[in-house]
Amino acid sequence: MDLAGVYDNPQYYEIAFSFRDIPAEVDVFEECFKRFSQIPVKSVLELGCGNSPHMEELIKRGYQYSGLDLSKAMLEYSREKALRIGAEVNLIHGDMVDFSLETEVDFVYVLLGSLAAKNTSEQTTHFDSVANVLKKGGLYLLDWCVQDDPPWVSESGGNWVLEREGIQVKTTVLWKAINPVEQTFEETLSMEVNDHGEKLNIVGKEIKRAIYPQEFLCFISASKHFEFVGWWNNWDLRQPLEQANKFDRPIALVRRI
Ligand SMILES: C[S@@+](CC[C@H](N)C(=O)[O-])C[C@H]1O[C@@H](n2cnc3c(N)ncnc32)[C@H](O)[C@@H]1O
């Protein structure tokens, strides 16, 4: 089983992950552009864009949006969203582990730990692909892609309930170790949905690979395409990750050289 079941239900996925303050997160993008980008930013690419939660806000602020995803259902959902707001966007069906684009972009981002590389060689092809589509001097922002402890040790998982327009979604996340040497673990995501009385239980499982901070730094410093810029806890540029007791949605920023 993979997470397809979850990603085949973009409307419920969107409710489940609607705890984010999207305008505030786009403010953080823009603060990064101002402080750290060496090129002006007009075009952005979201990897594993799914339902493209930041698309509308980015378009409102004048950016050209591209999103890449493996799930056709998610891409269709984003396409309809763009149509509703009359925006022209570029939604691409592809695998972030190894991809290419026709034109380069000024900024790339991946959210909620969606970096899909399951081993070092996939991580290498992923970063090579990003290097091929990102202009020199441009930034790549990774949200929650670097771990402090193995998730299965520090967390037992968690659950939360969110509701929108009469649809309630209870989301549960669980982690289980698969192989400590390969740093792989299984993530189970369940959504218990109550859609105006109709009840559904949607479950997906995915193998993920943890990346630890010093390993990330080594990987980036060995790369001929990227340099490390910084990392911060909780999407707050006043909280360098070095000062964090516990990672909570850390963002890491690298720049194309
Ligand atoms: C956790 S969701 C994130 C969606 C959205 N970016 C957000 O912030 O809510 C992960 C997304 O990554 C996509 N995905 C998973 N593996 C992928 C891969 N190898 N290449 C491209 N997209 C992938 C899934 O289809 C899903 O839409």
mmCIF file of C-alpha atoms and ligand atoms in Angstrom, residues 7 13 17 20 46-54 68-71 74 94-97 111-112 114 116 206, ligand 1:
data_model
loop_
_atom_site.group_PDB
_atom_site.id
_atom_site.type_symbol
_atom_site.label_atom_id
_atom_site.label_comp_id
_atom_site.label_asym_id
_atom_site.label_seq_id
_atom_site.Cartn_x
_atom_site.Cartn_y
_atom_site.Cartn_z
ATOM 1 C CA TYR A 7 -3.510 11.593 -2.327
ATOM 2 C CA TYR A 13 -6.094 15.987 2.349
ATOM 3 C CA PHE A 17 -3.322 19.877 6.476
ATOM 4 C CA ARG A 20 -0.883 26.174 8.268
ATOM 5 C CA GLU A 46 6.776 23.426 -5.772
ATOM 6 C CA LEU A 47 7.930 19.789 -5.693
ATOM 7 C CA GLY A 48 5.281 17.331 -4.497
ATOM 8 C CA CYS A 49 2.846 20.212 -4.931
ATOM 9 C CA GLY A 50 -0.238 18.095 -4.214
ATOM 10 C CA ASN A 51 -3.174 20.460 -3.773
ATOM 11 C CA SER A 52 -0.805 23.461 -4.150
ATOM 12 C CA PRO A 53 -1.757 25.143 -0.876
ATOM 13 C CA HIS A 54 0.425 28.242 -1.454
ATOM 14 C CA LEU A 68 5.238 18.937 -9.959
ATOM 15 C CA ASP A 69 3.558 15.849 -8.537
ATOM 16 C CA LEU A 70 3.169 12.121 -9.109
ATOM 17 C CA SER A 71 -0.523 12.090 -8.285
ATOM 18 C CA MET A 74 -3.784 16.062 -6.878
ATOM 19 C CA GLY A 94 6.544 13.866 -12.780
ATOM 20 C CA ASP A 95 8.768 12.216 -10.195
ATOM 21 C CA MET A 96 10.810 14.616 -8.072
ATOM 22 C CA VAL A 97 13.506 11.945 -7.695
ATOM 23 C CA LEU A 111 6.886 21.137 2.006
ATOM 24 C CA LEU A 112 5.863 18.902 4.900
ATOM 25 C CA SER A 114 7.677 15.532 1.040
ATOM 26 C CA ALA A 116 10.620 11.573 -1.815
ATOM 27 C CA GLU A 206 4.867 5.245 2.652
HETATM 28 C C1 LIG B 1 2.467 15.551 2.003
HETATM 29 S S1 LIG B 1 1.895 15.930 0.371
HETATM 30 C C2 LIG B 1 2.339 17.641 0.243
HETATM 31 C C3 LIG B 1 1.394 18.440 -0.623
HETATM 32 C C4 LIG B 1 1.626 19.941 -0.586
HETATM 33 N N1 LIG B 1 2.935 20.277 -1.082
HETATM 34 C C5 LIG B 1 1.449 20.510 0.808
HETATM 35 O O1 LIG B 1 2.329 21.260 1.261
HETATM 36 O O2 LIG B 1 0.419 20.230 1.424
HETATM 37 C C6 LIG B 1 3.101 15.123 -0.614
HETATM 38 C C7 LIG B 1 2.854 15.190 -2.119
HETATM 39 O O3 LIG B 1 4.018 14.668 -2.759
HETATM 40 C C8 LIG B 1 3.600 13.867 -3.862
HETATM 41 N N2 LIG B 1 4.675 12.918 -4.160
HETATM 42 C C9 LIG B 1 5.031 11.802 -3.457
HETATM 43 N N3 LIG B 1 6.102 11.217 -4.035
HETATM 44 C C10 LIG B 1 6.433 11.988 -5.109
HETATM 45 C C11 LIG B 1 7.450 11.917 -6.100
HETATM 46 N N4 LIG B 1 8.347 10.935 -6.099
HETATM 47 N N5 LIG B 1 7.488 12.887 -7.049
HETATM 48 C C12 LIG B 1 6.571 13.893 -7.073
HETATM 49 N N6 LIG B 1 5.575 13.997 -6.158
HETATM 50 C C13 LIG B 1 5.513 13.065 -5.196
HETATM 51 C C14 LIG B 1 2.306 13.225 -3.428
HETATM 52 O O4 LIG B 1 1.528 12.820 -4.521
HETATM 53 C C15 LIG B 1 1.674 14.380 -2.614
HETATM 54 O O5 LIG B 1 0.835 15.166 -3.411
#
